[in-house]
DNA sequence: GGTTATATTGAATGCTCATTCAAGTAATAT
DNA sequence: ATATTACTTGAATGAGCATTCAATATAACC
């Protein structure tokens, strides 16, 4: 009855995500996206409605990926607390690498959230999903006696989120190779104390 | 011999700073700056060379202000550690307020640093100046016995910087009124433990 | 008060952008 | 095969941008 869509939506989202992640929203042009997605302007607009529409779907794609990576840490680790530690170590390793892109969600919040309610809402949702996973993990750790009983998992998760955001900023500042490790050590102390 | 400049450079910088701070660099247009500085395009270009030139001077203006505010905390407080605590509390209070602008330097690093070496360099310099002040304060606190002798002031300052950056991100996420306090409590515990 | 050097003005320039749309194309259902 | 429906194409559109510049104004010095 009708012609079928030729492109793979996830592949397009991944390419668009990398472009937005490298350049930020404002500094990504439609011609940039045409290059990276191999879609013509018309196709982008018919599939995603607008540059903002594509961006919002990109943010969701990124957020779902992030949460499933975190869940993977819980599945792959011997205990909830060691999963969280491995997750933090992964972020620190990115800090030390040549990848200076930080976190797409954090970058987007700082760039756009105060001017774009849809971005604000979507980004907050994705951050909350990560925080919720951390709370669950910390609760399990506490139930297992891995985490001190006098800690409040919800409060500690908030503290970890702030430190993760801070590390994402640090990744953008060209830190010494050791700076991120020095900070990680202190975050872990707060976790274990 | 020649006509004199009519505008006050600091006043212009403060107005430009607020505009950039509210909107970000990319989303601030020359017409916006013409509005806020009351300078015509030609005057902006003759005084600051370009939009980027004005922005860089604005960043420096902001950074100098930040450092002198921090120094003021040291002057006004009864001890170095209580000065640092008051400084952190000031950031947390901004988190809870309606001012969702965060920190101009952090915002600018996330928006531009990977594409603009001059901004990267200037921003890193300003952050380093704050970190240096924190190190000095923590060293004094340690000398006075206010800070545990087994702490490393340089390491602790890095940790505080990461937490400050994280709080700046938090300010942009529409946090609960209490979230920032919950985090502050844990930062202070790390400081005192 | 005339001269000179510099500041100010704001319209003009040329560019790039997000978005649209008319024309072309292909897959399915009959 | 053909009709139908929907996807793809990429040039065109119009708006807004950063920057320039020729004209104008003015302060300081002689």
Short mmCIF file of C-alpha atoms (C1' of nucleotides) in Angstrom, two decimals:
data_model
loop_
_atom_site.label_atom_id
_atom_site.label_comp_id
_atom_site.label_asym_id
_atom_site.label_seq_id
_atom_site.Cartn_x
_atom_site.Cartn_y
_atom_site.Cartn_z
CA UNK A 1 0.00 0.00 0.00
CA UNK A 2 2.79 2.43 0.73
CA UNK A 3 6.50 2.87 0.52
CA UNK A 4 8.36 1.68 3.65
CA UNK A 5 10.86 3.62 5.72
CA UNK A 6 14.42 3.02 4.54
CA UNK A 7 16.48 4.03 7.54
CA UNK A 8 16.99 2.34 10.89
CA UNK A 9 15.64 4.67 13.53
CA UNK A 10 18.05 3.58 16.26
CA UNK A 11 21.02 3.96 13.95
CA UNK A 12 19.90 7.49 13.07
CA UNK A 13 19.37 8.31 16.75
CA UNK A 14 22.82 7.07 17.63
CA UNK A 15 24.45 9.17 14.93
CA UNK A 16 22.41 12.23 15.85
CA UNK A 17 23.22 11.64 19.51
CA UNK A 18 26.95 11.67 18.82
CA UNK A 19 26.66 14.85 16.80
CA UNK A 20 24.68 16.65 19.51
CA UNK A 21 27.02 15.23 22.16
CA UNK A 22 30.12 16.49 20.33
CA UNK A 23 28.81 19.96 19.51
CA UNK A 24 25.96 20.81 21.84
CA UNK A 25 22.45 21.63 20.61
CA UNK A 26 22.96 25.19 19.39
CA UNK A 27 26.19 24.43 17.62
CA UNK A 28 24.71 21.45 15.78
CA UNK A 29 23.16 22.55 12.48
CA UNK A 30 20.71 20.68 10.30
CA UNK A 31 23.47 20.32 7.67
CA UNK A 32 25.61 18.66 10.40
CA UNK A 33 22.77 16.24 11.12
CA UNK A 34 22.24 15.59 7.42
CA UNK A 35 25.91 14.57 7.26
CA UNK A 36 25.89 12.34 10.32
CA UNK A 37 22.50 10.67 9.86
CA UNK A 38 22.62 10.41 6.04
CA UNK A 39 19.05 11.66 6.07
CA UNK A 40 17.93 14.64 3.99
CA UNK A 41 16.36 17.62 5.73
CA UNK A 42 12.91 16.57 4.57
CA UNK A 43 13.31 13.09 6.01
CA UNK A 44 14.51 14.43 9.32
CA UNK A 45 11.49 16.70 9.53
CA UNK A 46 8.99 14.04 8.49
CA UNK A 47 10.44 11.53 10.96
CA UNK A 48 11.16 13.80 13.93
CA UNK A 49 9.10 16.95 13.31
CA UNK A 50 11.91 19.42 14.02
CA UNK A 51 15.49 19.77 15.21
CA UNK A 52 14.12 19.93 18.74
CA UNK A 53 12.01 16.81 18.19
CA UNK A 54 15.05 14.87 17.04
CA UNK A 55 17.02 16.19 19.99
CA UNK A 56 14.39 15.14 22.51
CA UNK A 57 14.26 11.64 21.10
CA UNK A 58 18.06 11.59 21.16
CA UNK A 59 18.04 12.55 24.85
CA UNK A 60 15.67 9.69 25.58
CA UNK A 61 17.84 7.27 23.62
CA UNK A 62 20.88 8.39 25.60
CA UNK A 63 19.07 8.16 28.93
CA UNK A 64 17.71 4.66 28.30
CA UNK A 65 21.23 3.56 27.37
CA UNK A 66 22.69 5.08 30.52
CA UNK A 67 20.23 3.36 32.81
CA UNK A 68 20.71 0.00 31.13
CA UNK A 69 24.50 0.38 31.48
CA UNK A 70 24.05 1.01 35.19
CA UNK A 71 21.80 -2.04 35.48
CA UNK A 72 24.47 -4.03 33.68
CA UNK A 73 26.92 -3.07 36.43
CA UNK A 74 24.52 -4.48 39.02
CA UNK A 75 24.15 -7.69 37.01
CA UNK A 76 27.89 -8.09 36.45
CA UNK A 77 29.12 -7.31 39.95
CA UNK A 78 29.38 -9.51 42.98
CA UNK A 79 27.50 -7.04 45.19
CA UNK A 80 25.42 -3.86 44.88
CA UNK A 81 28.09 -1.66 46.45
CA UNK A 82 30.85 -2.97 44.21
CA UNK A 83 28.55 -2.35 41.23
CA UNK A 84 28.19 1.28 42.25
CA UNK A 85 31.93 1.54 42.75
CA UNK A 86 32.56 0.08 39.31
CA UNK A 87 30.04 2.51 37.83
CA UNK A 88 31.83 5.45 39.47
CA UNK A 89 35.18 4.11 38.32
CA UNK A 90 33.82 3.97 34.76
CA UNK A 91 32.96 7.68 34.96
CA UNK A 92 36.39 8.49 36.39
CA UNK A 93 38.06 6.54 33.61
CA UNK A 94 36.20 8.65 31.05
CA UNK A 95 37.48 11.73 32.91
CA UNK A 96 41.00 10.54 32.33
CA UNK A 97 40.46 9.56 28.71
CA UNK A 98 40.60 11.82 25.67
CA UNK A 99 36.80 11.76 25.48
CA UNK A 100 35.89 15.22 26.73
CA UNK A 101 32.21 15.06 25.93
CA UNK A 102 31.02 14.58 29.49
CA UNK A 103 27.37 13.55 29.86
CA UNK A 104 24.85 14.55 27.21
CA UNK A 105 22.09 15.06 29.77
CA UNK A 106 24.18 17.28 32.04
CA UNK A 107 25.49 19.25 29.06
CA UNK A 108 21.96 19.74 27.77
CA UNK A 109 20.57 20.85 31.10
CA UNK A 110 23.22 23.53 31.45
CA UNK A 111 22.84 24.67 27.86
CA UNK A 112 19.09 24.66 27.46
CA UNK A 113 17.00 23.69 30.46
CA UNK A 114 16.21 27.24 31.55
CA UNK A 115 14.91 28.08 28.07
CA UNK A 116 13.20 24.85 27.07
CA UNK A 117 10.70 23.13 29.31
CA UNK A 118 10.53 19.96 27.21
CA UNK A 119 14.29 19.47 27.51
CA UNK A 120 14.18 20.27 31.21
CA UNK A 121 11.45 17.69 31.80
CA UNK A 122 13.01 14.96 29.70
CA UNK A 123 16.47 15.48 31.18
CA UNK A 124 15.20 15.50 34.77
CA UNK A 125 13.33 12.27 34.08
CA UNK A 126 16.48 10.54 32.84
CA UNK A 127 18.51 11.77 35.82
CA UNK A 128 15.82 10.58 38.18
CA UNK A 129 15.92 7.12 36.61
CA UNK A 130 19.65 6.87 37.37
CA UNK A 131 19.12 8.16 40.91
CA UNK A 132 16.34 5.61 41.46
CA UNK A 133 18.66 2.78 40.44
CA UNK A 134 21.28 4.04 42.86
CA UNK A 135 18.75 4.16 45.68
CA UNK A 136 17.70 0.57 44.95
CA UNK A 137 21.31 -0.57 44.90
CA UNK A 138 22.14 1.21 48.15
CA UNK A 139 19.07 -0.25 49.84
CA UNK A 140 20.14 -3.73 48.80
CA UNK A 141 23.67 -3.05 50.00
CA UNK A 142 22.28 -1.98 53.34
CA UNK A 143 20.02 -5.04 53.58
CA UNK A 144 23.11 -7.19 52.97
CA UNK A 145 25.08 -5.35 55.61
CA UNK A 146 27.45 -4.06 52.94
CA UNK A 147 26.46 -0.48 53.69
CA UNK A 148 26.37 0.96 57.19
CA UNK A 149 22.92 0.84 58.75
CA UNK A 150 23.07 4.49 59.81
CA UNK A 151 23.23 5.70 56.19
CA UNK A 152 20.13 6.93 54.39
CA UNK A 153 20.15 5.37 50.89
CA UNK A 154 18.06 8.15 49.36
CA UNK A 155 20.30 10.87 50.78
CA UNK A 156 23.46 9.05 49.80
CA UNK A 157 22.15 8.58 46.25
CA UNK A 158 21.62 12.34 45.96
CA UNK A 159 25.15 12.92 47.16
CA UNK A 160 26.46 10.45 44.59
CA UNK A 161 24.49 12.15 41.82
CA UNK A 162 26.05 15.51 42.71
CA UNK A 163 29.50 13.94 42.65
CA UNK A 164 28.79 12.27 39.31
CA UNK A 165 27.70 15.63 37.87
CA UNK A 166 30.83 17.21 39.27
CA UNK A 167 32.97 14.51 37.66
CA UNK A 168 31.16 15.15 34.36
CA UNK A 169 32.17 18.80 34.63
CA UNK A 170 35.71 17.80 35.57
CA UNK A 171 35.92 15.69 32.40
CA UNK A 172 35.51 18.91 30.43
CA UNK A 173 38.31 20.81 32.20
CA UNK A 174 41.34 18.85 30.98
CA UNK A 175 42.13 17.50 34.45
CA UNK A 176 45.45 15.93 35.44
CA UNK A 177 45.33 12.19 34.97
CA UNK A 178 45.38 11.70 38.75
CA UNK A 179 42.84 14.34 39.79
CA UNK A 180 39.85 12.19 39.05
CA UNK A 181 41.33 9.30 41.03
CA UNK A 182 41.97 11.57 43.99
CA UNK A 183 38.33 12.61 43.95
CA UNK A 184 37.06 9.06 43.49
CA UNK A 185 39.01 7.95 46.53
CA UNK A 186 37.21 10.54 48.64
CA UNK A 187 33.78 9.68 47.25
CA UNK A 188 34.38 6.04 48.13
CA UNK A 189 35.46 7.04 51.63
CA UNK A 190 32.17 8.87 52.09
CA UNK A 191 30.42 5.71 50.94
CA UNK A 192 32.26 3.44 53.33
CA UNK A 193 32.68 5.61 56.37
CA UNK B 1 43.23 65.69 20.90
CA UNK B 2 40.54 63.04 20.72
CA UNK B 3 37.10 62.16 21.83
CA UNK B 4 36.85 60.18 25.11
CA UNK B 5 35.00 56.96 25.78
CA UNK B 6 31.49 57.56 27.09
CA UNK B 7 30.58 54.26 28.71
CA UNK B 8 31.80 52.69 31.93
CA UNK B 9 33.59 49.48 30.99
CA UNK B 10 32.73 47.64 34.21
CA UNK B 11 29.08 48.55 33.93
CA UNK B 12 29.02 47.23 30.36
CA UNK B 13 30.79 44.06 31.45
CA UNK B 14 28.32 43.48 34.24
CA UNK B 15 25.36 43.88 31.90
CA UNK B 16 26.93 41.67 29.26
CA UNK B 17 27.78 39.12 31.94
CA UNK B 18 24.18 38.89 33.07
CA UNK B 19 22.99 38.46 29.51
CA UNK B 20 25.47 35.67 28.77
CA UNK B 21 24.72 34.13 32.15
CA UNK B 22 20.98 34.11 31.51
CA UNK B 23 21.12 32.80 27.95
CA UNK B 24 24.43 31.07 27.34
CA UNK B 25 26.89 32.18 24.69
CA UNK B 26 25.23 30.76 21.57
CA UNK B 27 21.78 31.93 22.53
CA UNK B 28 22.96 35.47 23.21
CA UNK B 29 22.79 37.58 20.06
CA UNK B 30 24.48 40.88 19.32
CA UNK B 31 21.03 42.57 19.36
CA UNK B 32 20.55 41.12 22.89
CA UNK B 33 23.88 42.65 23.93
CA UNK B 34 23.01 45.95 22.28
CA UNK B 35 19.88 45.97 24.45
CA UNK B 36 21.58 45.09 27.71
CA UNK B 37 24.76 47.13 27.35
CA UNK B 38 23.17 50.15 25.60
CA UNK B 39 26.12 50.05 23.23
CA UNK B 40 25.67 49.99 19.45
CA UNK B 41 27.14 47.09 17.47
CA UNK B 42 29.98 49.29 16.25
CA UNK B 43 30.91 50.33 19.77
CA UNK B 44 30.90 46.76 20.99
CA UNK B 45 33.21 45.76 18.17
CA UNK B 46 35.57 48.70 18.61
CA UNK B 47 35.80 48.15 22.37
CA UNK B 48 35.89 44.35 22.51
CA UNK B 49 36.83 43.23 18.99
CA UNK B 50 34.11 40.60 18.66
CA UNK B 51 31.31 38.79 20.46
CA UNK B 52 33.92 36.28 21.62
CA UNK B 53 36.23 39.06 22.83
CA UNK B 54 33.44 40.55 24.93
CA UNK B 55 32.59 37.12 26.26
CA UNK B 56 36.17 36.39 27.29
CA UNK B 57 36.42 39.68 29.15
CA UNK B 58 33.06 38.92 30.74
CA UNK B 59 34.38 35.55 31.93
CA UNK B 60 37.37 37.24 33.52
CA UNK B 61 35.12 39.80 35.19
CA UNK B 62 32.98 37.01 36.61
CA UNK B 63 35.99 35.01 37.78
CA UNK B 64 37.64 37.93 39.56
CA UNK B 65 34.35 38.62 41.30
CA UNK B 66 33.99 35.02 42.40
CA UNK B 67 37.45 34.85 43.88
CA UNK B 68 37.03 38.09 45.74
CA UNK B 69 33.71 36.87 47.14
CA UNK B 70 35.45 33.77 48.42
CA UNK B 71 38.20 35.90 49.96
CA UNK B 72 35.49 37.95 51.61
CA UNK B 73 34.20 34.80 53.30
CA UNK B 74 37.67 34.20 54.74
CA UNK B 75 37.85 37.78 55.98
CA UNK B 76 34.38 37.72 57.49
CA UNK B 77 34.51 34.35 59.21
CA UNK B 78 35.93 33.39 62.54
CA UNK B 79 38.00 30.55 61.08
CA UNK B 80 39.09 29.22 57.67
CA UNK B 81 36.92 26.13 57.90
CA UNK B 82 33.83 28.07 58.85
CA UNK B 83 34.54 30.39 55.92
CA UNK B 84 34.55 27.42 53.56
CA UNK B 85 31.37 26.14 55.13
CA UNK B 86 29.71 29.52 54.70
CA UNK B 87 30.87 29.63 51.08
CA UNK B 88 29.34 26.19 50.44
CA UNK B 89 26.17 27.21 52.20
CA UNK B 90 25.96 30.26 49.91
CA UNK B 91 26.06 27.96 46.88
CA UNK B 92 23.43 25.70 48.38
CA UNK B 93 21.20 28.68 49.08
CA UNK B 94 21.42 29.67 45.40
CA UNK B 95 20.41 26.08 44.57
CA UNK B 96 17.25 26.54 46.59
CA UNK B 97 16.48 29.99 45.23
CA UNK B 98 14.69 30.86 42.01
CA UNK B 99 18.01 31.84 40.42
CA UNK B 100 18.61 28.90 38.09
CA UNK B 101 21.64 30.34 36.30
CA UNK B 102 24.23 28.17 38.04
CA UNK B 103 27.84 29.27 37.54
CA UNK B 104 28.82 31.16 34.40
CA UNK B 105 32.21 29.45 34.23
CA UNK B 106 30.82 25.94 34.58
CA UNK B 107 28.05 26.70 32.07
CA UNK B 108 30.59 28.05 29.61
CA UNK B 109 32.95 25.11 29.94
CA UNK B 110 30.17 22.67 29.19
CA UNK B 111 28.85 24.73 26.32
CA UNK B 112 32.05 25.79 24.59
CA UNK B 113 35.32 24.55 26.02
CA UNK B 114 35.73 21.66 23.61
CA UNK B 115 35.34 24.01 20.64
CA UNK B 116 37.12 27.11 21.87
CA UNK B 117 40.60 27.00 23.32
CA UNK B 118 40.55 30.59 24.56
CA UNK B 119 37.40 29.95 26.60
CA UNK B 120 38.81 26.66 27.87
CA UNK B 121 42.02 28.37 29.01
CA UNK B 122 40.33 31.37 30.63
CA UNK B 123 37.72 29.23 32.38
CA UNK B 124 40.29 26.76 33.72
CA UNK B 125 42.35 29.65 35.05
CA UNK B 126 39.38 31.06 36.97
CA UNK B 127 38.49 27.67 38.42
CA UNK B 128 42.09 27.14 39.45
CA UNK B 129 42.07 30.46 41.29
CA UNK B 130 39.10 29.32 43.37
CA UNK B 131 40.72 25.95 44.03
CA UNK B 132 43.95 27.67 45.11
CA UNK B 133 42.04 29.75 47.64
CA UNK B 134 40.39 26.62 49.01
CA UNK B 135 43.77 24.91 49.36
CA UNK B 136 45.15 27.90 51.27
CA UNK B 137 42.12 27.93 53.55
CA UNK B 138 42.33 24.22 54.25
CA UNK B 139 46.05 24.46 54.98
CA UNK B 140 45.38 27.21 57.49
CA UNK B 141 42.55 25.19 59.01
CA UNK B 142 44.93 22.28 59.38
CA UNK B 143 47.65 24.44 60.92
CA UNK B 144 45.10 25.65 63.45
CA UNK B 145 44.01 22.10 64.25
CA UNK B 146 40.57 22.84 62.81
CA UNK B 147 41.04 20.22 60.10
CA UNK B 148 42.23 16.70 60.82
CA UNK B 149 45.97 16.29 60.31
CA UNK B 150 45.53 13.18 58.19
CA UNK B 151 43.69 15.13 55.46
CA UNK B 152 45.48 16.35 52.36
CA UNK B 153 44.37 19.96 51.72
CA UNK B 154 45.07 19.79 47.96
CA UNK B 155 43.08 16.57 47.57
CA UNK B 156 40.26 17.81 49.71
CA UNK B 157 40.08 21.05 47.69
CA UNK B 158 39.69 19.03 44.48
CA UNK B 159 36.90 17.06 46.10
CA UNK B 160 35.19 20.28 47.16
CA UNK B 161 35.50 21.70 43.64
CA UNK B 162 33.79 18.60 42.20
CA UNK B 163 31.01 18.96 44.74
CA UNK B 164 30.63 22.65 43.98
CA UNK B 165 30.35 21.85 40.27
CA UNK B 166 27.80 19.18 41.08
CA UNK B 167 25.76 21.66 43.12
CA UNK B 168 25.92 24.10 40.19
CA UNK B 169 24.41 21.42 38.00
CA UNK B 170 21.84 20.64 40.65
CA UNK B 171 20.79 24.28 40.69
CA UNK B 172 19.72 23.84 37.06
CA UNK B 173 17.57 20.77 37.68
CA UNK B 174 14.75 22.28 39.74
CA UNK B 175 15.69 20.36 42.88
CA UNK B 176 13.44 19.93 45.91
CA UNK B 177 14.10 22.65 48.45
CA UNK B 178 15.69 20.10 50.78
CA UNK B 179 17.85 18.18 48.31
CA UNK B 180 20.65 20.70 48.35
CA UNK B 181 20.69 20.70 52.16
CA UNK B 182 20.87 16.92 52.23
CA UNK B 183 23.90 17.04 49.98
CA UNK B 184 25.54 19.86 51.91
CA UNK B 185 25.26 17.85 55.10
CA UNK B 186 27.20 15.00 53.50
CA UNK B 187 29.87 17.29 52.06
CA UNK B 188 30.43 18.78 55.50
CA UNK B 189 30.66 15.30 57.00
CA UNK B 190 33.42 14.46 54.53
CA UNK B 191 35.16 17.65 55.59
CA UNK B 192 34.94 16.91 59.31
CA UNK B 193 35.40 13.18 59.41
"C1'" DG C 1 38.27 78.53 17.51
"C1'" DG C 2 40.25 75.46 14.41
"C1'" DT C 3 42.38 71.00 13.99
"C1'" DT C 4 42.91 66.36 14.87
"C1'" DA C 5 42.27 62.02 16.63
"C1'" DT C 6 39.07 59.04 18.20
"C1'" DA C 7 34.24 57.54 19.68
"C1'" DT C 8 29.58 56.68 18.21
"C1'" DT C 9 25.95 55.52 15.07
"C1'" DG C 10 22.93 52.25 12.79
"C1'" DA C 11 22.01 50.79 8.22
"C1'" DA C 12 24.07 47.62 5.00
"C1'" DT C 13 26.42 43.20 3.93
"C1'" DG C 14 26.81 38.56 3.21
"C1'" DC C 15 26.27 34.38 5.36
"C1'" DT C 16 24.09 30.46 7.59
"C1'" DC C 17 20.35 28.64 9.59
"C1'" DA C 18 15.74 25.89 10.37
"C1'" DT C 19 12.11 24.69 7.87
"C1'" DT C 20 9.06 23.73 3.77
"C1'" DC C 21 7.40 21.69 -0.34
"C1'" DA C 22 6.76 20.17 -5.03
"C1'" DA C 23 8.54 16.60 -7.68
"C1'" DG C 24 10.23 12.01 -7.95
"C1'" DT C 25 10.25 7.14 -6.17
"C1'" DA C 26 9.16 2.64 -4.40
"C1'" DA C 27 6.55 -0.80 -1.85
"C1'" DT C 28 2.28 -3.02 -1.08
"C1'" DA C 29 -2.51 -4.58 -2.14
"C1'" DT C 30 -5.60 -5.59 -5.43
"C1'" DA D 1 0.07 -4.60 -13.94
"C1'" DT D 2 -1.84 -0.90 -11.75
"C1'" DA D 3 -3.33 2.11 -8.23
"C1'" DT D 4 -2.44 3.90 -4.00
"C1'" DT D 5 -0.09 5.51 -0.36
"C1'" DA D 6 3.71 7.21 1.88
"C1'" DC D 7 8.73 7.98 1.83
"C1'" DT D 8 12.70 10.56 -0.15
"C1'" DT D 9 14.92 14.34 -2.34
"C1'" DG D 10 17.31 18.73 -2.24
"C1'" DA D 11 16.56 23.28 -3.90
"C1'" DA D 12 14.01 27.25 -2.33
"C1'" DT D 13 12.44 30.38 1.36
"C1'" DG D 14 12.66 33.82 4.63
"C1'" DA D 15 14.48 35.07 8.94
"C1'" DG D 16 18.19 36.21 11.87
"C1'" DC D 17 22.83 36.35 12.67
"C1'" DA D 18 27.88 38.50 13.37
"C1'" DT D 19 30.36 41.88 11.54
"C1'" DT D 20 31.70 46.14 8.87
"C1'" DC D 21 31.93 50.85 7.57
"C1'" DA D 22 30.97 55.47 5.97
"C1'" DA D 23 29.00 59.23 8.08
"C1'" DT D 24 28.70 61.93 12.13
"C1'" DA D 25 29.83 63.79 16.62
"C1'" DT D 26 32.81 65.36 20.23
"C1'" DA D 27 36.64 66.04 23.42
"C1'" DA D 28 41.39 67.76 23.99
"C1'" DC D 29 45.11 70.36 22.47
"C1'" DC D 30 47.25 74.29 20.05
#
